[in-house]
mmCIF file of C-alpha atoms and ligand atoms in Angstrom:
data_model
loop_
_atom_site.group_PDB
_atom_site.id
_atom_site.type_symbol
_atom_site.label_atom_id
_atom_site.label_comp_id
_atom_site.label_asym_id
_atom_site.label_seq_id
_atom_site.Cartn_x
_atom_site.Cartn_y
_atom_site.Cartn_z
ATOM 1 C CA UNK A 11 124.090 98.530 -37.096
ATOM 2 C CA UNK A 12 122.764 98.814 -33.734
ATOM 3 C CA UNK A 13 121.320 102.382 -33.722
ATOM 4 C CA UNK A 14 117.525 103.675 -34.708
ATOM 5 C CA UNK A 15 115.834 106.852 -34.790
ATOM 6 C CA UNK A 16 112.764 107.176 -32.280
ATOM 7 C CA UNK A 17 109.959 109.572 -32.515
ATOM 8 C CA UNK A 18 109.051 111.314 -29.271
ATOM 9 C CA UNK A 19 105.623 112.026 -28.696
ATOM 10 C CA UNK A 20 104.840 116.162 -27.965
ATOM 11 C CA UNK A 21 102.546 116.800 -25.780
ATOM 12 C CA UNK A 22 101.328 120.464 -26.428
ATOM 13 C CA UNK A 23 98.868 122.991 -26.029
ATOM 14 C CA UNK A 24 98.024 126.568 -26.404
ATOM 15 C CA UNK A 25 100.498 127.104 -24.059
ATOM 16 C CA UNK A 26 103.760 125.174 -25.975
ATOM 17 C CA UNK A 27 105.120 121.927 -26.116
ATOM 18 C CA UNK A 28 106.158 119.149 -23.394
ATOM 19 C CA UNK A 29 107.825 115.569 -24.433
ATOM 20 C CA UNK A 30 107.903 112.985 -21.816
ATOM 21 C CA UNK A 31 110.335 110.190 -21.393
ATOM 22 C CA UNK A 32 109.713 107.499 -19.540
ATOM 23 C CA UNK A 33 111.607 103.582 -19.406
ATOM 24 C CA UNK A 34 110.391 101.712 -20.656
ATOM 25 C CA UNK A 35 107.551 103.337 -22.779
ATOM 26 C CA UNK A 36 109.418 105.794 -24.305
ATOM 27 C CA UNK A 37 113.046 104.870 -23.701
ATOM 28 C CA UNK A 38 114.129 101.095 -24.215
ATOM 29 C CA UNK A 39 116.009 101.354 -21.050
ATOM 30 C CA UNK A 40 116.492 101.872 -17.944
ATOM 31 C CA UNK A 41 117.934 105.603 -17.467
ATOM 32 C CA UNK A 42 120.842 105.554 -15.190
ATOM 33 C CA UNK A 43 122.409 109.069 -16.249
ATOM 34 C CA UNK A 44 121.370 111.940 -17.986
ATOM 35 C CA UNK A 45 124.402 114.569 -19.324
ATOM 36 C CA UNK A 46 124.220 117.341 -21.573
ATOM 37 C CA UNK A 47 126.606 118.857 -24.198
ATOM 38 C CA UNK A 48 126.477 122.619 -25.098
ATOM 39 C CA UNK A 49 128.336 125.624 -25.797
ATOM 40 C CA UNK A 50 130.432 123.449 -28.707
ATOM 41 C CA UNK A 51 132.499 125.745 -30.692
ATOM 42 C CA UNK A 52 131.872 126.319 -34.088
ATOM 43 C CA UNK A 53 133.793 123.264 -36.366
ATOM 44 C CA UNK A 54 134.339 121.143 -33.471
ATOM 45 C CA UNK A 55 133.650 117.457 -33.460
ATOM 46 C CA UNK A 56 132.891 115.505 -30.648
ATOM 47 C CA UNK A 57 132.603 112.080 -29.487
ATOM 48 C CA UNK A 58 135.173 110.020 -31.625
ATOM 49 C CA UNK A 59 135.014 106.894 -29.360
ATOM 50 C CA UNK A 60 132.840 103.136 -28.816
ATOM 51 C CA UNK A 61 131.247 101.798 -25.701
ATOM 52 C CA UNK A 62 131.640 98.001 -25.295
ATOM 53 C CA UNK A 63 128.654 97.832 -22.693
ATOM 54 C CA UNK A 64 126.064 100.917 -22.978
ATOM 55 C CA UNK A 65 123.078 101.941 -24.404
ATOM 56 C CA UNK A 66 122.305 105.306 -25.035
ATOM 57 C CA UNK A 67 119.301 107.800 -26.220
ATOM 58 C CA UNK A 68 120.785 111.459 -27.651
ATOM 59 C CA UNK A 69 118.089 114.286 -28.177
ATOM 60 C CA UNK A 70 118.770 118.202 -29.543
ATOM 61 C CA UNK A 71 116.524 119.639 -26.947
ATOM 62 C CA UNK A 72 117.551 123.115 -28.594
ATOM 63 C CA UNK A 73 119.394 123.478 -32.120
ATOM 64 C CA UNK A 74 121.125 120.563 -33.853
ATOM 65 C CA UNK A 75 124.110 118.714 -34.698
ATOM 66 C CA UNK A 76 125.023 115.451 -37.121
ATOM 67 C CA UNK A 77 126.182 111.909 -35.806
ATOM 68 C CA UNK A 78 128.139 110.632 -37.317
ATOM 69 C CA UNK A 79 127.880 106.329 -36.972
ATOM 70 C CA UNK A 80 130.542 103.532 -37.872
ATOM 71 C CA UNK A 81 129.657 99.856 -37.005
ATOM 72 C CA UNK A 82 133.304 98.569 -38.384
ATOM 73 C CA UNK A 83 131.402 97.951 -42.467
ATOM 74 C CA UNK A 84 128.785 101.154 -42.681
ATOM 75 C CA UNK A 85 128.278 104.601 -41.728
ATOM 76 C CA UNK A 86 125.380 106.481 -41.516
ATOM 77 C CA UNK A 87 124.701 110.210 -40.386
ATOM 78 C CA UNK A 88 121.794 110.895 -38.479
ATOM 79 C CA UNK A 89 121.019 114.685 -38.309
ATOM 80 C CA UNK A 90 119.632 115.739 -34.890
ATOM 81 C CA UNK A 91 117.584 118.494 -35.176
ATOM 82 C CA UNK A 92 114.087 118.925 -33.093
ATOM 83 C CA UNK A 93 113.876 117.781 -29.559
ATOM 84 C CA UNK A 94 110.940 115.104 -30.593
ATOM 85 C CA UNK A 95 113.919 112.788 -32.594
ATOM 86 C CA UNK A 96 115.678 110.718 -30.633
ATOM 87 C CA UNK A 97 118.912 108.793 -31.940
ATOM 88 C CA UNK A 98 119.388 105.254 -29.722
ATOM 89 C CA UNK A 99 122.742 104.142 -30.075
ATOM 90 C CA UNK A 100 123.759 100.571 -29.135
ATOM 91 C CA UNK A 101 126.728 98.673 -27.984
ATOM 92 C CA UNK A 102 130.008 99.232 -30.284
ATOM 93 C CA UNK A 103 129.025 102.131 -32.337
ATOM 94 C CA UNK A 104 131.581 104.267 -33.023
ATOM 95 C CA UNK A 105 130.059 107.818 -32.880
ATOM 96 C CA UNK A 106 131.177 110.935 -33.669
ATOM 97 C CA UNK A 107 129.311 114.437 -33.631
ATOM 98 C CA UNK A 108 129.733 117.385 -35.578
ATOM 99 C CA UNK A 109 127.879 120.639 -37.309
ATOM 100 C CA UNK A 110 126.836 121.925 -34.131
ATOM 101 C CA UNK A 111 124.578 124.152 -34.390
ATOM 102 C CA UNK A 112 125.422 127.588 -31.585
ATOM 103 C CA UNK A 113 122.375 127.108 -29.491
ATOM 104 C CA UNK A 114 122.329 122.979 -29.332
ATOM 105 C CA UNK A 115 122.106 121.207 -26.259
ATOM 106 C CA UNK A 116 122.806 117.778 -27.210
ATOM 107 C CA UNK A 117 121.293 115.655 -23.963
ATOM 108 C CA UNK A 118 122.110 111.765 -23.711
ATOM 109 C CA UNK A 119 120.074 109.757 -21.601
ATOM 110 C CA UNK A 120 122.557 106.555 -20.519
ATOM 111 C CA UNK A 121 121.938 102.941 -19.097
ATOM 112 C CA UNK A 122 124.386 102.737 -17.281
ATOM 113 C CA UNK A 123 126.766 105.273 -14.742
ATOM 114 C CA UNK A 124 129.928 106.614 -16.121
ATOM 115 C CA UNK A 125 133.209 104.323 -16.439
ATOM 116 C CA UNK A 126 135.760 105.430 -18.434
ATOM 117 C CA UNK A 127 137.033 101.647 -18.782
ATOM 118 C CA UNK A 128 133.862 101.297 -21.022
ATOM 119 C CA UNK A 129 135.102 103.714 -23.346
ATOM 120 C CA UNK A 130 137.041 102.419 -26.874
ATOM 121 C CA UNK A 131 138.603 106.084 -27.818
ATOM 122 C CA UNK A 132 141.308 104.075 -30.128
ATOM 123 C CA UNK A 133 140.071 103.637 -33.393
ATOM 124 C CA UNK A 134 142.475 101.129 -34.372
ATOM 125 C CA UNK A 135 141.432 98.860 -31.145
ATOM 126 C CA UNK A 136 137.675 99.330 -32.261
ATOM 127 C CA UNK A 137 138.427 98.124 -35.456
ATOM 128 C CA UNK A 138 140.405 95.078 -34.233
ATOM 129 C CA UNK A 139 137.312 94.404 -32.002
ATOM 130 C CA UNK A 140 134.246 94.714 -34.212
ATOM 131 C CA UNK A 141 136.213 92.857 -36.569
ATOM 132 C CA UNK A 142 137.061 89.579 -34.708
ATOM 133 C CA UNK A 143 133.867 89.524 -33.430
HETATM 134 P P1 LIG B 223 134.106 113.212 -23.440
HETATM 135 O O1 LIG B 223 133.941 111.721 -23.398
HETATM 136 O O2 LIG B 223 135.368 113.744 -24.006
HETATM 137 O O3 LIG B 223 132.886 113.878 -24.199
HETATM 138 P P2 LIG B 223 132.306 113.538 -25.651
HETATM 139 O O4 LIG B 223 130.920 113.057 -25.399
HETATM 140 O O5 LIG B 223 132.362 114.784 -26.444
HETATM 141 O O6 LIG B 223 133.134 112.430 -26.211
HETATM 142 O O7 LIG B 223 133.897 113.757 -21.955
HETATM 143 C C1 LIG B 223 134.392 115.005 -21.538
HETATM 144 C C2 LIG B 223 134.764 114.899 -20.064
HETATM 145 O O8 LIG B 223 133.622 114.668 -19.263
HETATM 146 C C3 LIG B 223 135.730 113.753 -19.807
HETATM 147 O O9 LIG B 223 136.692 114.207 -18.859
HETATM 148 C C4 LIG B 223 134.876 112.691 -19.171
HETATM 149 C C5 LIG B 223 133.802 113.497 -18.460
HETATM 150 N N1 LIG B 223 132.512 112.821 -18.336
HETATM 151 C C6 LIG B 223 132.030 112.498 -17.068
HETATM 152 O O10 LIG B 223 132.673 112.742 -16.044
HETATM 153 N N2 LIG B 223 130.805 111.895 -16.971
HETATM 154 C C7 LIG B 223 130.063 111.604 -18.060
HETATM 155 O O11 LIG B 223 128.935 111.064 -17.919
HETATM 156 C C8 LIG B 223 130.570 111.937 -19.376
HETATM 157 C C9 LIG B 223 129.778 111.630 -20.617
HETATM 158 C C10 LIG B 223 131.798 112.553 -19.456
#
């Protein structure tokens, strides 16, 4: 399954902490688009849908929350929970999120700019795709 956790290197002092990302040394991208998720109620999930064509890096820069990953055969949860773990995501993941925490900001650096036409939100027509492929 295309997805990995990446360490994020801190940069602190006596004065706090700092991470830096930069593409490609920290990010195995190019950064098109940066959004950010908070303010999820309590038992909500998120997500539920594929991209056919995007690559993407989440980070809890406050709080946490749990992906949630299905490649068609496996799943996997990844629990996001300090802003030095970053979650990569590949092409044709389904992803869902859930077990926000209240303060978590959830931000998603993307290679690409928005398209909805990118988007598989039907889980049947992700499942006919990963599995013909
Ligand atoms: P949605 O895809 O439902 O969010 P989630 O990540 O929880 O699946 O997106 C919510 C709304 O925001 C939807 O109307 C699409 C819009 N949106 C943008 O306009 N630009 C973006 O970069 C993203 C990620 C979403």
């Amino acid at each position: 399954m295309d997805f990995r956790v990446i360490n994020l290197h801190e940069l602190g002092d006596e004065r706090g902490c700092l991470v830096a990302l930069e593409s490609p040394k920290h990010v195995p991208f190019d950064i098109k688009r940066v959004y950010y998720i908070y303010g999820t109620k309590p038992d909500v999930s998120r997500g539920a849908h594929a991209h056919q064509n995007l690559n993407q890096l989440a980070i809890c820069v406050s709080g946490s929350c749990v992906f949630k990953l299905f490649d068609g055969r496996e799943t996997n949860e990844v629990r996001l929970d300090s802003p030095t773990k970053g979650l990569f995501i590949g092409n044709m993941i389904w992803r869902e999120m859930h077990s926000f925490s209240e303060d978590c900001v959830l931000m998603v650096l993307a290679s690409r700019n928005y398209d909805e036409q990118d988007y598989i939100r039907d889980r049947d027509s992700f499942l006919k795709l990963v599995n013909q492929a």
